[in-house]
Each structure stands twice: as structure tokens, then as C-alpha cells.
CSV table of C-alpha atoms in Angstrom, one decimal:
chain,number,residue,atom,x,y,z
A,1,UNK,CA,28.2,-28.6,-13.8
A,2,UNK,CA,28.5,-28.4,-17.6
A,3,UNK,CA,31.1,-26.5,-19.6
A,4,UNK,CA,28.4,-24.2,-20.9
A,5,UNK,CA,27.3,-23.3,-17.3
A,6,UNK,CA,30.9,-22.5,-16.4
A,7,UNK,CA,31.3,-20.3,-19.5
A,8,UNK,CA,27.9,-18.6,-18.8
A,9,UNK,CA,29.0,-17.9,-15.2
A,10,UNK,CA,32.3,-16.4,-16.4
A,11,UNK,CA,30.3,-14.3,-19.0
A,12,UNK,CA,27.9,-13.0,-16.3
A,13,UNK,CA,30.9,-11.8,-14.3
A,14,UNK,CA,32.5,-10.3,-17.4
A,15,UNK,CA,35.8,-11.9,-16.5
A,16,UNK,CA,38.6,-12.9,-18.8
A,17,UNK,CA,39.5,-16.6,-18.9
A,18,UNK,CA,42.8,-15.8,-17.2
A,19,UNK,CA,41.1,-13.9,-14.3
A,20,UNK,CA,38.4,-16.5,-13.9
A,21,UNK,CA,41.0,-19.3,-13.9
A,22,UNK,CA,43.0,-17.4,-11.3
A,23,UNK,CA,39.9,-17.1,-9.1
A,24,UNK,CA,39.3,-20.8,-9.4
A,25,UNK,CA,42.9,-21.7,-8.8
A,26,UNK,CA,43.4,-23.5,-12.1
A,27,UNK,CA,45.4,-23.1,-15.2
A,28,UNK,CA,43.7,-21.2,-18.0
A,29,UNK,CA,44.1,-24.2,-20.3
A,30,UNK,CA,42.0,-26.2,-17.7
A,31,UNK,CA,39.3,-23.6,-17.9
A,32,UNK,CA,39.3,-23.7,-21.7
A,33,UNK,CA,39.0,-27.5,-21.6
A,34,UNK,CA,36.0,-27.3,-19.3
A,35,UNK,CA,34.3,-24.7,-21.4
A,36,UNK,CA,34.9,-26.7,-24.6
A,37,UNK,CA,32.9,-29.6,-23.1
A,38,UNK,CA,29.7,-27.6,-23.9
A,39,UNK,CA,26.7,-29.5,-22.5
A,40,UNK,CA,29.0,-32.3,-21.3
A,41,UNK,CA,29.5,-32.7,-17.5
A,42,UNK,CA,32.9,-31.5,-16.2
A,43,UNK,CA,34.5,-32.6,-13.0
A,44,UNK,CA,36.5,-29.8,-11.5
A,45,UNK,CA,38.7,-30.5,-8.5
A,46,UNK,CA,37.0,-30.1,-5.1
A,47,UNK,CA,38.4,-26.6,-4.4
A,48,UNK,CA,37.2,-25.3,-7.8
A,49,UNK,CA,33.9,-27.0,-7.3
A,50,UNK,CA,33.4,-25.2,-4.0
A,51,UNK,CA,34.4,-21.8,-5.6
A,52,UNK,CA,32.0,-22.4,-8.5
A,53,UNK,CA,29.2,-23.2,-6.1
A,54,UNK,CA,30.0,-20.1,-4.0
A,55,UNK,CA,30.0,-18.0,-7.1
A,56,UNK,CA,26.6,-19.3,-8.2
A,57,UNK,CA,25.2,-18.8,-4.7
A,58,UNK,CA,26.6,-15.2,-4.4
A,59,UNK,CA,25.3,-14.4,-7.9
A,60,UNK,CA,21.8,-15.6,-6.9
A,61,UNK,CA,22.0,-13.7,-3.6
A,62,UNK,CA,23.3,-10.3,-4.7
A,63,UNK,CA,23.0,-10.2,-8.5
A,64,UNK,CA,25.7,-10.5,-11.1
A,65,UNK,CA,26.5,-6.8,-11.4
A,66,UNK,CA,27.3,-6.3,-7.7
A,67,UNK,CA,29.4,-9.5,-7.7
A,68,UNK,CA,31.1,-8.6,-11.0
A,69,UNK,CA,32.2,-5.2,-9.6
A,70,UNK,CA,33.4,-6.6,-6.3
A,71,UNK,CA,35.4,-9.5,-7.8
A,72,UNK,CA,36.9,-7.4,-10.7
A,73,UNK,CA,38.2,-4.8,-8.3
A,74,UNK,CA,39.5,-7.4,-5.9
A,75,UNK,CA,41.4,-9.2,-8.7
A,76,UNK,CA,43.0,-6.0,-9.8
A,77,UNK,CA,44.0,-5.0,-6.3
A,78,UNK,CA,45.0,-8.2,-4.6
A,79,UNK,CA,44.8,-11.1,-7.0
A,80,UNK,CA,42.9,-14.4,-6.7
A,81,UNK,CA,43.1,-14.8,-2.9
A,82,UNK,CA,41.7,-11.4,-2.2
A,83,UNK,CA,39.0,-12.0,-4.7
A,84,UNK,CA,38.1,-15.2,-2.9
A,85,UNK,CA,37.9,-13.2,0.3
A,86,UNK,CA,35.5,-10.7,-1.3
A,87,UNK,CA,33.4,-13.6,-2.6
A,88,UNK,CA,33.1,-15.1,0.8
A,89,UNK,CA,32.4,-11.7,2.4
A,90,UNK,CA,29.5,-11.1,0.0
A,91,UNK,CA,28.2,-14.6,0.5
A,92,UNK,CA,28.1,-14.5,4.3
A,93,UNK,CA,27.1,-10.9,4.8
A,94,UNK,CA,23.6,-10.3,5.9
A,95,UNK,CA,23.4,-6.9,4.2
A,96,UNK,CA,24.5,-7.1,0.6
A,97,UNK,CA,24.7,-3.4,0.1
A,98,UNK,CA,27.5,-2.8,2.7
A,99,UNK,CA,30.8,-4.6,3.2
A,100,UNK,CA,31.2,-6.3,6.5
A,101,UNK,CA,34.1,-6.1,8.9
A,102,UNK,CA,34.9,-9.3,10.9
A,103,UNK,CA,34.6,-8.9,14.6
A,104,UNK,CA,37.0,-10.9,16.7
A,105,UNK,CA,36.2,-11.4,20.3
A,106,UNK,CA,38.4,-12.5,23.2
A,107,UNK,CA,37.7,-15.7,25.1
A,108,UNK,CA,35.4,-15.4,28.1
A,109,UNK,CA,37.2,-14.0,31.1
A,110,UNK,CA,39.8,-12.2,29.2
A,111,UNK,CA,40.0,-8.4,30.0
A,112,UNK,CA,39.3,-6.1,27.0
A,113,UNK,CA,42.2,-3.9,25.9
A,114,UNK,CA,40.6,-0.9,27.6
A,115,UNK,CA,40.0,-2.8,30.9
A,116,UNK,CA,42.8,-2.8,33.4
A,117,UNK,CA,43.4,-6.0,35.3
A,118,UNK,CA,41.4,-5.9,38.6
A,119,UNK,CA,43.4,-8.4,40.6
A,120,UNK,CA,46.4,-10.7,40.8
A,121,UNK,CA,44.2,-13.4,39.2
A,122,UNK,CA,43.9,-11.3,36.0
A,123,UNK,CA,47.6,-10.6,35.8
A,124,UNK,CA,49.1,-13.9,36.7
A,125,UNK,CA,46.3,-16.2,35.7
A,126,UNK,CA,46.1,-17.9,39.2
A,127,UNK,CA,44.3,-17.3,42.4
A,128,UNK,CA,45.1,-14.4,44.8
A,129,UNK,CA,47.6,-15.4,47.4
A,130,UNK,CA,48.9,-18.4,45.4
A,131,UNK,CA,52.6,-18.3,45.0
A,132,UNK,CA,55.5,-20.7,44.8
A,133,UNK,CA,57.3,-21.3,48.0
A,134,UNK,CA,60.6,-23.0,48.5
A,135,UNK,CA,61.4,-25.3,51.4
A,136,UNK,CA,62.9,-23.6,54.4
A,137,UNK,CA,60.9,-20.4,54.1
């Protein structure tokens, strides 16, 4: 990626250098150095490279305006980590117009919170009738 490409991406998102550096997890002086390279190739660290790739992919998927609004609000409300969450949410959602809520499911065989245990197996995790006995009983 070139310095100009990074600067153009930041411009598309209308982010200040400080906010964009925070999103990438780098110091603003690092961002300034990358952007100063112009058409020269820059080599961000692996995490920043992944974030830049995700930003480009999300921009291509949902458009710069939608991404700009989402990331700008996220940075104001929760900082860089929350903005990364919003980026990934946009990137992996199937419907770009509505935010997604992750669904966490229980492992197979685990009763749902609304389902009462139906047997001793569900409660104790063992077979019915299984119990520890001591010698002499």
C-alpha cells in the first residue's frame, strides 16, 4: 500500500490523523510518516495492515459515507477498539443497512435457559441411577 493510498482512505472516511492513527493502533507520527511516502510503498505492521485491508473492503462493500458515519460515531463513543468492532460488524454483516447482533448458542445437549432439566442426567451430567457408593453400604 502506498502513502497516498493511506491518505486517500483517511480522506474518504473524513478522519483526523489522530483518529485514524488510533483506529490503526499506531502513533500519529507513524501515520504522518506513511502518508509522507507519497507513491512510495509503506510497510505497516501486520495488525495495521489487516485493519487497512478491512477498511478498504468495508468501503468497497458499503460505501464510504456509511462507513464514515459508523466509525466516526464509534470513535467518539468508545474509542479505537469500539470502532474496530463496528468495522468488523459492517464487514461481516449480510445486510449493510442494519446493524447485526451476534447470536451465541449453547453447545449441543445443553438445555436452554427457558428449558427445565428433564432428568438427573441433565442436572448432574451423568446417567440416571449412577451414584457414588462407599464400601460397606
